[in-house]
PDB file of C-alpha atoms in Angstrom:
ATOM      1  CA  UNK A   1       0.022  -0.221  -0.299  1.00 45.00           C
ATOM      2  CA  UNK A   2       1.229   3.272  -0.879  1.00 44.00           C
ATOM      3  CA  UNK A   3       1.677   6.427   1.595  1.00 46.00           C
ATOM      4  CA  UNK A   4       0.901   9.416   1.029  1.00 44.00           C
ATOM      5  CA  UNK A   5       2.948  13.043   3.069  1.00 44.00           C
ATOM      6  CA  UNK A   6       1.224  15.507   5.130  1.00 46.00           C
ATOM      7  CA  UNK A   7       1.107  17.598   1.653  1.00 43.00           C
ATOM      8  CA  UNK A   8      -1.113  14.739  -0.287  1.00 47.00           C
ATOM      9  CA  UNK A   9       2.013  13.706  -2.348  1.00 43.00           C
ATOM     10  CA  UNK A  10       2.516   9.874  -2.799  1.00 46.00           C
ATOM     11  CA  UNK A  11       5.673   8.654  -1.159  1.00 47.00           C
ATOM     12  CA  UNK A  12       5.277   5.129  -1.412  1.00 46.00           C
ATOM     13  CA  UNK A  13       7.103   2.495  -3.538  1.00 43.00           C
ATOM     14  CA  UNK A  14       5.755   3.635  -6.822  1.00 45.00           C
ATOM     15  CA  UNK A  15       6.010   6.926  -6.100  1.00 44.00           C
ATOM     16  CA  UNK A  16       7.997   9.296  -8.758  1.00 40.00           C
ATOM     17  CA  UNK A  17      10.726  11.245  -7.593  1.00 39.00           C
ATOM     18  CA  UNK A  18      10.088  15.268  -7.713  1.00 38.00           C
ATOM     19  CA  UNK A  19      11.788  18.023  -8.227  1.00 39.00           C
ATOM     20  CA  UNK A  20      11.715  18.350  -4.521  1.00 37.00           C
ATOM     21  CA  UNK A  21      14.230  15.263  -4.431  1.00 39.00           C
ATOM     22  CA  UNK A  22      17.439  16.818  -2.662  1.00 39.00           C
ATOM     23  CA  UNK A  23      19.965  14.993  -5.164  1.00 40.00           C
ATOM     24  CA  UNK A  24      17.594  15.312  -8.187  1.00 39.00           C
ATOM     25  CA  UNK A  25      17.861  18.415 -10.792  1.00 39.00           C
ATOM     26  CA  UNK A  26      14.259  19.801 -11.713  1.00 41.00           C
ATOM     27  CA  UNK A  27      13.125  17.743 -14.590  1.00 42.00           C
ATOM     28  CA  UNK A  28      13.847  19.321 -17.724  1.00 46.00           C
ATOM     29  CA  UNK A  29      15.860  21.884 -16.189  1.00 47.00           C
ATOM     30  CA  UNK A  30      19.301  21.142 -16.786  1.00 46.00           C
ATOM     31  CA  UNK A  31      22.267  20.296 -14.445  1.00 45.00           C
ATOM     32  CA  UNK A  32      22.498  23.953 -13.276  1.00 47.00           C
ATOM     33  CA  UNK A  33      21.606  24.838  -9.477  1.00 57.00           C
ATOM     34  CA  UNK A  34      18.453  26.389  -8.466  1.00 72.00           C
ATOM     35  CA  UNK A  35      16.115  28.818 -10.469  1.00 77.00           C
ATOM     36  CA  UNK A  36      16.647  32.222 -11.361  1.00 69.00           C
ATOM     37  CA  UNK A  37      14.002  33.174  -8.560  1.00 76.00           C
ATOM     38  CA  UNK A  38      16.045  31.470  -6.050  1.00 74.00           C
ATOM     39  CA  UNK A  39      17.983  34.187  -4.673  1.00 79.00           C
ATOM     40  CA  UNK A  40      15.050  36.276  -3.909  1.00 82.00           C
ATOM     41  CA  UNK A  41      12.935  33.328  -2.938  1.00 88.00           C
ATOM     42  CA  UNK A  42      11.560  35.327   0.196  1.00 89.00           C
ATOM     43  CA  UNK A  43      10.958  38.662  -1.148  1.00 92.00           C
ATOM     44  CA  UNK A  44       8.601  36.931  -3.919  1.00 91.00           C
ATOM     45  CA  UNK A  45       6.769  34.629  -1.505  1.00 94.00           C
ATOM     46  CA  UNK A  46       6.435  37.667   0.969  1.00 95.00           C
ATOM     47  CA  UNK A  47       4.931  40.158  -2.240  1.00 94.00           C
ATOM     48  CA  UNK A  48       2.625  36.728  -3.192  1.00 96.00           C
ATOM     49  CA  UNK A  49       1.547  36.915   0.120  1.00 97.00           C
ATOM     50  CA  UNK A  50       0.068  40.535  -0.054  1.00 96.00           C
ATOM     51  CA  UNK A  51      -1.506  39.637  -3.445  1.00 97.00           C
ATOM     52  CA  UNK A  52      -3.032  36.403  -1.753  1.00 97.00           C
ATOM     53  CA  UNK A  53      -4.083  39.235   1.020  1.00 97.00           C
ATOM     54  CA  UNK A  54      -5.840  41.294  -1.794  1.00 97.00           C
ATOM     55  CA  UNK A  55      -7.655  38.371  -3.202  1.00 97.00           C
ATOM     56  CA  UNK A  56      -9.084  37.565   0.257  1.00 97.00           C
ATOM     57  CA  UNK A  57     -10.007  41.321   0.563  1.00 97.00           C
ATOM     58  CA  UNK A  58     -11.781  40.874  -2.802  1.00 97.00           C
ATOM     59  CA  UNK A  59     -13.735  37.924  -1.324  1.00 97.00           C
ATOM     60  CA  UNK A  60     -14.730  39.555   1.695  1.00 98.00           C
ATOM     61  CA  UNK A  61     -15.705  42.555  -0.134  1.00 98.00           C
ATOM     62  CA  UNK A  62     -18.150  40.477  -2.340  1.00 97.00           C
ATOM     63  CA  UNK A  63     -19.260  38.637   1.016  1.00 97.00           C
ATOM     64  CA  UNK A  64     -19.909  42.305   2.554  1.00 98.00           C
ATOM     65  CA  UNK A  65     -21.929  43.254  -0.876  1.00 97.00           C
ATOM     66  CA  UNK A  66     -19.566  46.449  -1.125  1.00 97.00           C
ATOM     67  CA  UNK A  67     -20.207  48.559  -3.931  1.00 97.00           C
ATOM     68  CA  UNK A  68     -19.590  47.510  -7.322  1.00 96.00           C
ATOM     69  CA  UNK A  69     -16.581  50.013  -8.630  1.00 98.00           C
ATOM     70  CA  UNK A  70     -14.921  49.452  -5.078  1.00 97.00           C
ATOM     71  CA  UNK A  71     -14.586  46.074  -5.689  1.00 97.00           C
ATOM     72  CA  UNK A  72     -13.859  46.416  -9.258  1.00 98.00           C
ATOM     73  CA  UNK A  73     -10.627  49.162  -8.100  1.00 97.00           C
ATOM     74  CA  UNK A  74      -9.626  46.186  -5.747  1.00 97.00           C
ATOM     75  CA  UNK A  75      -9.591  43.806  -8.923  1.00 97.00           C
ATOM     76  CA  UNK A  76      -7.412  46.208 -10.585  1.00 97.00           C
ATOM     77  CA  UNK A  77      -4.725  46.506  -8.131  1.00 97.00           C
ATOM     78  CA  UNK A  78      -4.453  42.683  -7.341  1.00 97.00           C
ATOM     79  CA  UNK A  79      -4.174  42.186 -11.504  1.00 96.00           C
ATOM     80  CA  UNK A  80      -1.401  44.811 -11.470  1.00 96.00           C
ATOM     81  CA  UNK A  81       0.468  43.070  -8.614  1.00 96.00           C
ATOM     82  CA  UNK A  82       0.618  39.669 -10.506  1.00 95.00           C
ATOM     83  CA  UNK A  83       1.494  41.323 -13.626  1.00 94.00           C
ATOM     84  CA  UNK A  84       4.478  42.592 -11.988  1.00 94.00           C
ATOM     85  CA  UNK A  85       5.052  39.580 -10.029  1.00 95.00           C
ATOM     86  CA  UNK A  86       5.216  37.850 -13.625  1.00 94.00           C
ATOM     87  CA  UNK A  87       7.441  40.222 -15.116  1.00 93.00           C
ATOM     88  CA  UNK A  88       9.962  40.100 -12.314  1.00 93.00           C
ATOM     89  CA  UNK A  89       9.799  35.991 -12.552  1.00 91.00           C
ATOM     90  CA  UNK A  90      10.267  36.515 -16.812  1.00 93.00           C
ATOM     91  CA  UNK A  91      12.716  38.786 -16.168  1.00 92.00           C
ATOM     92  CA  UNK A  92      14.910  36.645 -13.606  1.00 92.00           C
ATOM     93  CA  UNK A  93      14.163  33.684 -15.848  1.00 91.00           C
ATOM     94  CA  UNK A  94      15.953  35.644 -18.690  1.00 92.00           C
ATOM     95  CA  UNK A  95      18.795  36.466 -16.978  1.00 92.00           C
ATOM     96  CA  UNK A  96      19.249  33.236 -15.346  1.00 90.00           C
ATOM     97  CA  UNK A  97      17.562  30.079 -17.212  1.00 90.00           C
ATOM     98  CA  UNK A  98      17.722  31.103 -20.584  1.00 92.00           C
ATOM     99  CA  UNK A  99      21.356  32.811 -20.328  1.00 91.00           C
ATOM    100  CA  UNK A 100      22.646  29.953 -18.875  1.00 90.00           C
ATOM    101  CA  UNK A 101      20.681  27.964 -21.542  1.00 92.00           C
ATOM    102  CA  UNK A 102      22.418  29.874 -24.514  1.00 92.00           C
ATOM    103  CA  UNK A 103      26.009  29.547 -22.507  1.00 92.00           C
ATOM    104  CA  UNK A 104      25.798  26.091 -23.181  1.00 91.00           C
ATOM    105  CA  UNK A 105      23.938  26.241 -26.742  1.00 92.00           C
ATOM    106  CA  UNK A 106      22.688  23.294 -28.841  1.00 92.00           C
ATOM    107  CA  UNK A 107      18.972  22.581 -28.229  1.00 92.00           C
ATOM    108  CA  UNK A 108      18.378  23.329 -24.703  1.00 90.00           C
ATOM    109  CA  UNK A 109      19.129  26.586 -25.939  1.00 92.00           C
ATOM    110  CA  UNK A 110      16.506  27.033 -28.775  1.00 93.00           C
ATOM    111  CA  UNK A 111      14.328  25.045 -26.312  1.00 93.00           C
ATOM    112  CA  UNK A 112      14.528  27.598 -23.504  1.00 92.00           C
ATOM    113  CA  UNK A 113      14.299  30.568 -25.929  1.00 93.00           C
ATOM    114  CA  UNK A 114      10.799  29.035 -27.401  1.00 94.00           C
ATOM    115  CA  UNK A 115       9.662  28.894 -23.771  1.00 92.00           C
ATOM    116  CA  UNK A 116      10.149  32.263 -22.771  1.00 93.00           C
ATOM    117  CA  UNK A 117       8.924  33.566 -26.156  1.00 94.00           C
ATOM    118  CA  UNK A 118       5.637  31.474 -25.500  1.00 94.00           C
ATOM    119  CA  UNK A 119       5.617  32.479 -21.847  1.00 92.00           C
ATOM    120  CA  UNK A 120       5.476  36.325 -23.270  1.00 93.00           C
ATOM    121  CA  UNK A 121       2.963  35.961 -25.314  1.00 94.00           C
ATOM    122  CA  UNK A 122       0.859  34.237 -22.829  1.00 92.00           C
ATOM    123  CA  UNK A 123       1.321  37.440 -20.676  1.00 89.00           C
ATOM    124  CA  UNK A 124       0.843  39.883 -23.386  1.00 90.00           C
ATOM    125  CA  UNK A 125      -2.504  37.749 -23.839  1.00 89.00           C
ATOM    126  CA  UNK A 126      -3.366  37.681 -20.491  1.00 80.00           C
TER     127      UNK A 126
END
């Protein structure tokens, strides 16, 4: 019988390894250590907690029947905060992950550039 961890992940004999395994590099992300955002992880988490607070505030506003325009103003603020976070992550991805792949050359470089282009396209469409 397989067992699960406290966060619901399968930890039994048939469990697949994950990027959280201490000795395994993240799948599909080469052999370099960490991600571009890793040095600023605490700052990013703090920013995401603020955004989470904004979204919880939206839930409260709707629950308390706040005025529509006030809710929409807060939606706009939360959206801008998420967009700023996304741009920060993209900048770090380009400066770290894509730059590292380009240094190495080969198919991984092409794949990272294509992946970044697709992420930019998704951000522009959102």
